[in-house]
Coordinates of C-alpha atoms in Angstrom, one line a residue:
M1 CA 91.8 76.5 67.2
T2 CA 88.8 74.1 67.7
G3 CA 89.2 70.9 71.0
P4 CA 86.8 69.0 72.6
G5 CA 83.8 69.9 75.1
P6 CA 84.5 71.4 77.8
A7 CA 83.2 68.5 80.1
A8 CA 85.1 65.8 77.9
F9 CA 88.2 68.1 78.9
L10 CA 87.7 68.9 81.9
E11 CA 86.9 65.0 83.1
E12 CA 89.9 64.1 81.3
F13 CA 91.8 66.4 83.6
L14 CA 90.5 65.6 86.7
R15 CA 91.2 61.6 86.1
I16 CA 94.8 63.2 86.6
P17 CA 95.5 63.0 91.0
S18 CA 97.9 67.4 91.4
P19 CA 97.3 67.6 95.3
S20 CA 100.2 70.1 96.0
G21 CA 103.9 69.3 95.5
Q22 CA 102.2 66.4 93.1
E23 CA 101.3 69.0 90.0
A24 CA 103.7 67.4 87.3
A25 CA 101.7 64.6 85.7
A26 CA 98.7 66.7 85.5
A27 CA 101.0 70.2 84.3
A28 CA 102.8 67.3 81.2
W29 CA 99.3 66.3 80.4
L30 CA 98.1 71.0 80.2
V31 CA 100.5 71.6 78.3
A32 CA 99.8 68.7 75.8
R33 CA 96.8 69.2 75.9
M34 CA 97.6 73.1 74.4
G35 CA 99.6 71.8 72.1
E36 CA 96.4 70.0 69.8
L37 CA 94.5 73.0 70.6
G38 CA 96.7 75.2 68.9
F39 CA 99.1 77.6 72.0
D40 CA 101.4 78.8 69.9
K41 CA 103.3 78.1 72.8
A42 CA 103.7 75.7 75.5
W43 CA 105.7 74.8 78.1
V44 CA 106.4 73.9 81.9
D45 CA 108.3 76.4 84.5
E46 CA 111.1 76.3 86.3
A47 CA 108.1 75.9 89.4
G48 CA 106.8 73.6 87.7
S49 CA 103.5 75.4 86.0
P50 CA 102.4 75.3 83.1
V51 CA 102.2 78.1 80.4
G52 CA 100.6 78.1 77.5
V53 CA 100.6 81.0 75.1
V54 CA 98.2 82.7 72.5
G55 CA 99.7 85.2 70.5
D56 CA 102.6 87.3 70.2
G57 CA 101.4 91.0 70.5
E58 CA 102.9 93.5 73.0
R59 CA 100.1 93.7 75.7
V60 CA 99.4 90.7 78.2
L61 CA 96.8 89.7 79.3
M62 CA 97.2 86.7 81.8
L63 CA 94.2 83.9 82.6
L64 CA 96.3 82.9 85.9
G65 CA 94.2 79.6 87.2
H66 CA 95.9 77.1 90.1
I67 CA 96.1 73.2 88.4
D68 CA 96.8 72.2 92.2
T69 CA 94.5 71.0 94.4
V70 CA 93.6 69.3 98.4
P71 CA 94.3 65.7 99.4
G72 CA 91.3 63.3 99.1
E73 CA 89.6 61.0 95.9
V74 CA 86.4 61.9 94.9
P75 CA 85.7 59.9 91.9
V76 CA 85.5 60.9 88.6
R77 CA 81.8 61.2 86.9
R78 CA 78.8 62.0 85.4
E79 CA 75.6 62.6 87.0
G80 CA 73.4 64.6 85.0
D81 CA 74.3 67.9 84.0
R82 CA 76.8 67.5 86.9
L83 CA 80.8 66.6 86.7
Y84 CA 82.5 65.4 90.2
G85 CA 86.0 65.0 90.9
R86 CA 88.1 66.8 93.4
G87 CA 89.7 70.5 92.1
A88 CA 86.6 70.5 89.5
V89 CA 85.3 73.3 91.1
D90 CA 88.9 74.8 93.0
A91 CA 89.9 74.9 90.6
K92 CA 90.7 72.8 87.5
G93 CA 87.2 73.5 87.0
P94 CA 88.2 77.6 85.9
L95 CA 91.4 76.3 84.6
A96 CA 90.0 74.2 81.6
A97 CA 87.4 76.4 80.8
F98 CA 90.7 79.8 80.5
T99 CA 92.6 76.6 78.5
L100 CA 89.5 76.1 75.9
A101 CA 88.3 79.9 76.1
A102 CA 91.3 81.1 74.3
A103 CA 92.1 78.5 72.3
A104 CA 88.6 79.1 70.9
T105 CA 89.1 83.0 70.4
G106 CA 92.6 82.9 69.8
A107 CA 94.5 86.7 70.5
P108 CA 93.3 89.8 69.4
P109 CA 95.3 92.2 67.3
G110 CA 98.4 93.7 70.1
W111 CA 97.8 91.4 73.0
R112 CA 99.3 88.4 74.2
V113 CA 96.7 85.2 76.2
V114 CA 99.1 83.2 78.8
V115 CA 97.1 80.8 79.9
A116 CA 98.8 79.3 83.4
G117 CA 97.8 76.3 86.0
A118 CA 100.0 77.7 89.1
V119 CA 101.4 75.4 91.4
E120 CA 100.8 75.0 95.4
E121 CA 98.3 77.5 95.9
E122 CA 96.7 75.2 98.3
A123 CA 99.5 74.4 99.8
A124 CA 100.2 78.0 101.6
T125 CA 103.1 78.0 99.8
A126 CA 102.0 79.6 96.1
R127 CA 105.1 79.0 94.4
G128 CA 103.9 78.9 91.3
A129 CA 102.1 82.2 91.7
R130 CA 105.3 83.7 92.8
A131 CA 107.3 82.3 90.2
L132 CA 105.3 83.6 87.6
A133 CA 104.7 87.6 88.7
G134 CA 108.3 88.0 88.3
A135 CA 108.2 86.1 84.4
F136 CA 105.6 88.2 83.6
Q137 CA 104.1 92.0 84.0
P138 CA 100.4 91.9 81.8
A139 CA 98.7 94.9 81.5
A140 CA 95.0 92.5 82.5
C141 CA 95.1 89.6 85.0
V142 CA 92.0 87.0 86.3
I143 CA 92.3 84.9 87.9
G144 CA 90.6 81.8 87.8
E145 CA 88.7 80.6 91.2
P146 CA 84.3 80.0 91.5
S147 CA 83.1 82.6 91.7
G148 CA 79.7 81.4 89.6
W149 CA 79.6 82.4 85.5
D150 CA 78.0 85.2 86.1
R151 CA 79.8 86.3 89.5
L152 CA 83.0 88.7 89.3
C153 CA 85.3 87.7 92.8
V154 CA 87.2 91.3 93.8
G155 CA 88.9 90.7 96.9
Y156 CA 90.5 88.2 99.0
K157 CA 91.1 88.4 102.8
G158 CA 94.4 87.8 104.2
R159 CA 96.2 84.3 106.1
L160 CA 98.2 84.0 108.7
L161 CA 99.3 80.6 110.3
V162 CA 100.7 80.4 114.1
D163 CA 102.3 77.3 115.5
Y164 CA 102.2 77.7 119.3
R165 CA 104.7 76.0 121.6
L166 CA 105.4 76.0 125.4
R167 CA 107.6 74.1 126.7
R168 CA 107.6 73.7 131.2
P169 CA 108.7 72.1 134.3
L170 CA 105.7 69.6 135.0
S171 CA 103.9 69.9 137.7
H172 CA 102.2 68.3 140.2
T173 CA 98.2 68.5 139.5
A174 CA 97.0 69.3 142.7
G175 CA 99.9 71.8 142.9
P176 CA 99.6 75.6 142.4
E177 CA 100.7 75.5 139.0
T178 CA 99.1 76.4 136.2
G179 CA 99.6 73.8 133.5
A180 CA 100.6 74.1 130.0
C181 CA 97.8 72.5 129.2
E182 CA 95.8 75.3 130.6
I183 CA 97.9 78.1 129.7
A184 CA 97.3 76.9 126.2
V185 CA 93.8 77.5 125.6
E186 CA 94.2 80.4 127.9
F187 CA 96.5 81.9 124.4
W188 CA 93.5 81.4 122.5
N189 CA 90.5 82.6 124.9
A190 CA 93.1 85.8 124.5
V191 CA 93.0 85.7 120.7
A192 CA 89.4 84.8 120.3
A193 CA 88.8 88.1 122.8
L194 CA 91.1 90.8 120.7
A195 CA 89.6 89.2 117.2
A196 CA 86.2 90.0 119.3
H197 CA 87.1 93.3 120.1
L198 CA 88.7 94.3 117.0
N199 CA 85.9 94.0 114.5
T200 CA 83.6 95.3 117.3
G201 CA 81.8 97.8 114.6
K202 CA 83.0 95.5 111.6
R203 CA 80.4 94.4 108.8
G204 CA 80.2 92.0 107.4
V205 CA 82.7 88.6 107.3
F206 CA 85.5 90.6 105.5
E207 CA 85.9 93.3 107.1
Q208 CA 86.1 91.6 110.7
L209 CA 89.4 88.9 112.1
S210 CA 88.7 85.8 112.0
P211 CA 90.5 83.3 114.2
S212 CA 90.7 79.3 113.6
L213 CA 92.6 77.2 115.9
R214 CA 93.7 74.2 113.9
A215 CA 94.8 71.2 115.8
I216 CA 95.9 71.3 119.6
R217 CA 98.2 68.3 121.4
S218 CA 100.2 67.6 123.9
A219 CA 103.2 65.2 125.3
S220 CA 105.0 65.2 128.6
D221 CA 108.4 63.4 129.0
G222 CA 107.6 62.5 132.9
L223 CA 109.9 66.5 133.3
T224 CA 108.6 68.6 130.7
E225 CA 105.2 69.2 129.3
T226 CA 105.2 70.1 125.9
V227 CA 101.9 71.9 123.7
D228 CA 101.9 72.8 120.3
A229 CA 98.9 74.5 118.4
R230 CA 98.3 75.7 114.7
L231 CA 96.1 79.0 114.7
G232 CA 94.8 80.5 111.3
L233 CA 93.8 83.9 110.9
R234 CA 92.0 85.0 108.1
L235 CA 92.8 89.5 107.9
P236 CA 90.5 91.5 106.7
P237 CA 92.2 94.8 104.8
W238 CA 92.4 97.2 107.5
L239 CA 94.9 94.6 109.4
P240 CA 98.3 93.7 107.7
V241 CA 100.4 90.9 108.6
A242 CA 102.7 92.4 110.3
E243 CA 100.5 94.0 113.4
A244 CA 98.4 90.7 113.5
E245 CA 101.9 89.1 114.4
S246 CA 102.8 91.6 117.0
R247 CA 99.4 91.8 118.7
L248 CA 99.8 87.7 118.7
G249 CA 103.2 88.2 120.8
D250 CA 102.1 90.2 122.6
L251 CA 99.2 87.5 123.7
A252 CA 101.8 84.7 124.1
G253 CA 103.8 85.2 127.4
E254 CA 106.7 82.3 127.7
A255 CA 105.0 80.2 124.8
E256 CA 107.4 80.7 121.4
L257 CA 105.1 80.8 118.3
T258 CA 106.3 80.7 114.8
F259 CA 104.6 82.3 111.5
T260 CA 104.5 81.1 108.6
G261 CA 102.0 81.8 105.1
R262 CA 101.6 86.1 105.6
E263 CA 99.5 87.4 102.9
E264 CA 98.2 90.0 102.9
A265 CA 94.4 90.6 102.1
F266 CA 94.4 92.1 99.0
R267 CA 91.1 94.2 97.0
A268 CA 90.7 95.3 93.3
G269 CA 89.6 98.5 91.8
K270 CA 86.2 97.9 89.7
S271 CA 86.5 100.8 87.7
N272 CA 88.5 99.4 84.9
G273 CA 88.1 98.2 81.1
L274 CA 88.3 94.5 82.8
V275 CA 85.4 95.1 84.8
R276 CA 83.3 96.0 82.1
A277 CA 84.6 93.8 79.8
F278 CA 83.7 91.1 82.1
L279 CA 80.2 93.5 82.8
A280 CA 79.6 93.6 78.6
A281 CA 80.1 89.5 78.0
L282 CA 78.5 88.9 81.4
R283 CA 75.1 90.7 80.0
E284 CA 74.8 89.9 76.7
A285 CA 74.7 86.4 77.9
G286 CA 71.8 87.0 79.5
A287 CA 73.0 86.9 83.6
E288 CA 72.6 90.3 85.9
P289 CA 75.9 90.0 87.0
G290 CA 77.8 91.1 90.1
F291 CA 80.7 91.4 92.8
V292 CA 82.2 89.3 95.8
V293 CA 84.8 89.2 98.3
K294 CA 85.9 85.6 99.6
T295 CA 87.0 84.7 103.1
G296 CA 89.8 83.2 102.2
T297 CA 93.7 84.2 99.7
S298 CA 94.0 83.1 96.6
D299 CA 96.9 84.2 93.7
M300 CA 95.8 87.2 94.1
N301 CA 96.9 88.5 97.0
V302 CA 100.6 87.2 96.0
V303 CA 100.3 89.0 92.4
G304 CA 97.9 91.4 92.7
P305 CA 100.6 93.7 95.0
V306 CA 103.3 93.4 92.5
W307 CA 101.5 94.1 89.2
G308 CA 99.0 96.5 89.8
C309 CA 97.6 95.6 87.1
P310 CA 93.6 95.8 86.7
I311 CA 92.4 92.0 88.2
L312 CA 89.6 89.7 89.5
A313 CA 89.3 86.3 89.9
Y314 CA 86.2 84.2 87.5
G315 CA 85.2 80.9 87.2
P316 CA 82.9 78.8 86.9
G317 CA 81.5 76.8 90.3
D318 CA 79.9 77.4 93.3
S319 CA 82.8 77.7 95.7
R320 CA 81.0 76.8 99.3
L321 CA 81.9 72.8 97.4
D322 CA 85.4 74.1 97.6
H323 CA 87.5 70.6 99.2
T324 CA 84.4 68.8 100.4
P325 CA 83.8 65.0 99.2
D326 CA 80.6 66.4 96.9
E327 CA 82.9 68.5 95.2
H328 CA 81.0 68.7 91.6
T329 CA 80.6 71.1 89.0
S330 CA 77.5 72.4 86.3
V331 CA 78.5 70.9 82.8
A332 CA 76.3 74.2 81.7
E333 CA 77.6 76.4 84.4
L334 CA 81.1 75.8 82.9
E335 CA 80.0 76.2 78.8
R336 CA 78.9 79.7 79.8
A337 CA 82.2 81.0 81.7
V338 CA 84.4 79.4 78.0
G339 CA 81.5 81.9 75.9
V340 CA 82.2 84.3 78.9
L341 CA 86.1 84.2 78.6
G342 CA 85.7 84.5 74.9
R343 CA 83.4 86.9 74.9
V344 CA 86.1 89.2 76.8
I345 CA 89.9 88.3 75.1
G346 CA 88.2 89.1 72.2
S347 CA 87.1 93.3 73.5
L348 CA 90.1 94.1 74.8
P349 CA 91.4 96.0 72.1
A350 CA 87.7 97.8 72.2
I351 CA 88.0 98.4 76.1
M352 CA 91.2 98.2 77.2

């Protein structure tokens, strides 16, 4: 199977905006390209995610990227080795590498290679990944996220989003009553103090509870004052979502808390055939491979516990550029990643 070079393919892909909830045009484009590249089947699934299959073997290698991006336009352009555009790093770049590697390599005997671009990964709903989790049972899975072409990501922190609302009768600012805004600030300070206490002795950000205050606003109708705030918690592996919710509930007082975006932290193993295949492919490409863990979340948090198979995240790009106005990827790195993925696909029968 042959097709356009990685840079041309990704540039065309980047020119189709696909913020979360608006992925249909990009999904249709990718399905059409998969057909042109020689995939045996390609379709848009019930959640709206593009899915393509190469081969007809019983064992499935799932290459699971995501097709949605965060909002914000980054003009698509090529400047030397740099290719700019929203999604160049997170995560159309990795999804393009998956698609091109599967097309170029094909499926080894006894295997099917499934390439999927999940929708709503950036929206905290993970609708695409949740649908795919029930539709497939792969023998191995690679999540398409920017790890750098010579690194493997084997873990993501968990997440909990907290909406705080406090309503109370308005009191005079000269009186003894504590105002709603002050109470809300006290809650945030208590959350920060709890995190500092729980993090005692924990080394590294991945092992620490990381709270953030994302928004706060107040209003008054002359009788009642209301404060709404949104907090985000990045959860380490030792803190389950349920325990985090319970601890915050103990601090909330009379305020109402609503929890969303629940994702448990997930850490994958390093001693399996998929990891060995990648390490061999990276060394063959001249890299000195390494492992990383990430302080954010990905679809690994969703499908990892369900599938229970060897899993890791891999893809070209510098994750420090995620969601930024300067988002760009290296064309040379993209090409190297396509080559590494091709070597991994071809070596699976001998390793797994």
